[in-house]
CSV table of C-alpha atoms in Angstrom, one decimal:
chain,number,residue,atom,x,y,z
A,1,GLN,CA,8.3,-11.2,13.1
A,2,VAL,CA,6.9,-9.9,9.6
A,3,GLN,CA,9.1,-8.8,6.9
A,4,LEU,CA,7.9,-7.3,4.0
A,5,LEU,CA,9.6,-7.4,0.3
A,6,THR,CA,8.4,-4.8,-2.3
A,7,SER,CA,8.6,-4.7,-5.5
A,8,GLY,CA,7.4,-2.3,-8.7
A,9,GLY,CA,7.3,1.3,-8.7
A,10,GLY,CA,8.9,3.8,-11.5
A,11,LEU,CA,8.5,6.3,-14.0
A,12,VAL,CA,5.0,6.7,-15.3
A,13,GLN,CA,3.2,9.6,-17.4
A,14,PRO,CA,-0.1,10.5,-15.9
A,15,GLY,CA,-3.4,8.7,-17.1
A,16,GLU,CA,-0.5,5.4,-17.1
A,17,SER,CA,-1.0,2.2,-14.7
A,18,LEU,CA,1.6,0.5,-12.3
A,19,ARG,CA,1.9,-2.1,-10.2
A,20,LEU,CA,3.2,-2.7,-6.6
A,21,SER,CA,3.7,-6.4,-5.6
A,22,CYS,CA,4.2,-7.4,-1.4
A,23,ALA,CA,5.5,-10.4,0.0
A,24,ALA,CA,5.1,-10.9,3.1
A,25,SER,CA,7.6,-13.6,5.5
A,26,GLY,CA,7.6,-14.8,9.2
A,27,ASP,CA,4.7,-15.5,11.8
A,28,SER,CA,1.3,-14.9,9.5
A,29,ALA,CA,-0.7,-14.3,12.3
A,30,ASN,CA,0.7,-11.0,12.6
A,31,THR,CA,-0.7,-10.3,9.0
A,32,ALA,CA,-4.7,-10.2,9.3
A,33,GLY,CA,-4.5,-6.8,7.3
A,34,MET,CA,-2.2,-6.1,4.5
A,35,GLY,CA,-1.9,-2.9,2.5
A,36,TRP,CA,0.6,0.5,1.4
A,37,PHE,CA,1.0,3.5,2.9
A,38,ARG,CA,2.1,6.5,0.9
A,39,GLN,CA,4.7,9.2,1.5
A,40,ALA,CA,4.7,12.1,-0.9
A,41,PRO,CA,7.3,14.7,-1.7
A,42,GLY,CA,8.7,16.9,0.9
A,43,THR,CA,5.7,15.5,3.4
A,44,ASP,CA,8.4,13.2,5.5
A,45,GLY,CA,9.8,15.8,7.9
A,46,GLU,CA,9.7,14.5,12.1
A,47,GLY,CA,6.0,14.0,13.1
A,48,THR,CA,4.5,13.6,9.9
A,49,GLU,CA,2.8,10.8,8.9
A,50,ARG,CA,2.4,8.4,6.2
A,51,GLU,CA,-0.8,8.6,4.5
A,52,PHE,CA,-3.0,5.5,4.5
A,53,VAL,CA,-4.0,3.8,0.3
A,54,ALA,CA,-5.6,0.5,0.5
A,55,SER,CA,-5.6,-2.4,2.6
A,56,ILE,CA,-7.1,-6.2,2.6
A,57,SER,CA,-8.1,-8.5,4.5
A,58,GLN,CA,-6.3,-12.3,4.7
A,59,SER,CA,-9.0,-13.9,3.2
A,60,GLY,CA,-9.3,-11.1,0.5
A,61,ASP,CA,-13.2,-11.0,1.2
A,62,ARG,CA,-13.0,-6.8,2.9
A,63,THR,CA,-11.0,-4.1,1.4
A,64,TYR,CA,-10.7,-0.4,2.2
A,65,TYR,CA,-9.3,2.7,0.2
A,66,ALA,CA,-8.8,6.0,0.8
A,67,ASP,CA,-10.7,8.5,-1.2
A,68,SER,CA,-8.3,9.6,-3.2
A,69,VAL,CA,-7.7,6.4,-4.9
A,70,LYS,CA,-11.2,4.8,-4.9
A,71,GLY,CA,-12.0,4.5,-8.2
A,72,ARG,CA,-8.3,4.1,-9.6
A,73,PHE,CA,-6.4,1.4,-7.1
A,74,THR,CA,-7.1,-2.2,-6.3
A,75,ILE,CA,-6.0,-3.9,-4.0
A,76,SER,CA,-5.8,-7.7,-4.3
A,77,ARG,CA,-4.6,-11.1,-2.5
A,78,GLY,CA,-2.0,-13.1,-4.8
A,79,SER,CA,-1.9,-16.6,-5.9
A,80,ALA,CA,1.4,-17.0,-3.1
A,81,GLU,CA,0.6,-16.9,0.4
A,82,ASN,CA,0.7,-13.7,1.9
A,83,THR,CA,1.5,-12.0,-1.3
A,84,VAL,CA,-0.9,-8.3,-1.7
A,85,HIS,CA,-0.4,-6.7,-5.2
A,86,LEU,CA,-1.8,-2.5,-5.5
A,87,GLN,CA,-3.0,-1.6,-9.6
A,88,MET,CA,-2.7,1.4,-10.0
A,89,ASN,CA,-4.2,3.3,-13.3
A,90,SER,CA,-5.4,6.3,-14.2
A,91,LEU,CA,-2.0,7.9,-12.3
A,92,LYS,CA,-1.8,11.6,-11.5
A,93,PRO,CA,0.8,13.6,-10.6
A,94,GLU,CA,-0.3,14.1,-7.2
A,95,ASP,CA,0.1,10.1,-6.7
A,96,THR,CA,3.7,10.6,-7.1
A,97,ALA,CA,5.5,9.3,-3.1
A,98,VAL,CA,7.6,6.2,-2.0
A,99,TYR,CA,4.8,3.6,-1.4
A,100,TYR,CA,5.5,1.4,1.3
A,101,CYS,CA,3.9,-2.1,1.8
A,102,ALA,CA,2.6,-2.2,5.6
A,103,ALA,CA,0.8,-5.6,7.7
A,104,SER,CA,-1.0,-5.5,10.7
A,105,LYS,CA,-2.0,-7.9,13.2
A,106,ALA,CA,-5.0,-6.2,13.7
A,107,GLY,CA,-6.6,-6.1,10.5
A,108,PRO,CA,-7.5,-4.5,7.5
A,109,ARG,CA,-9.9,-2.0,9.3
A,110,THR,CA,-7.5,-0.8,11.8
A,111,MET,CA,-4.8,0.0,9.4
A,112,TYR,CA,-7.4,1.6,7.5
A,113,ALA,CA,-7.9,4.1,11.0
A,114,VAL,CA,-4.9,3.9,13.2
A,115,GLY,CA,-1.3,2.2,11.1
A,116,ALA,CA,0.6,-0.6,10.4
A,117,ASP,CA,2.7,-2.9,12.9
A,118,TYR,CA,5.1,-3.9,10.4
A,119,TRP,CA,6.7,-2.0,7.3
A,120,GLY,CA,8.6,-3.0,4.5
A,121,GLN,CA,10.5,-1.0,2.6
A,122,GLY,CA,10.0,2.0,0.2
A,123,THR,CA,8.7,2.3,-3.6
A,124,GLN,CA,9.5,5.4,-5.4
A,125,VAL,CA,6.5,6.0,-7.9
A,126,THR,CA,6.6,8.9,-10.1
A,127,VAL,CA,4.1,10.0,-12.2
A,128,SER,CA,5.4,13.1,-14.7
A,129,SER,CA,4.9,13.6,-17.9
């Protein structure tokens, strides 16, 4: 089992930055990939899926990004074991969503293609003027 604790989020104006952090505890063998998904307002109905944002390998040498955030968001491994950060720059109103930290037993590419095995609690990010 893996537990994911998320911090960060909040309200910012367009063009500003935010940083999300996530710390995993439990069986580190199940965190081959860690990353972030998001769910925008009005998209949380039955059958809807969370949108992939970014993922990273356990060593930090492989990263994957959604096209919508490439060049603006950066995912990285923290100095503490099993922590990841998502630096979000040049935020846009369409980035407004609940962001979820996630982990995958299979790795970051699987997160990009399929999804995650473990989920943290969501944190709200609102971009509005």
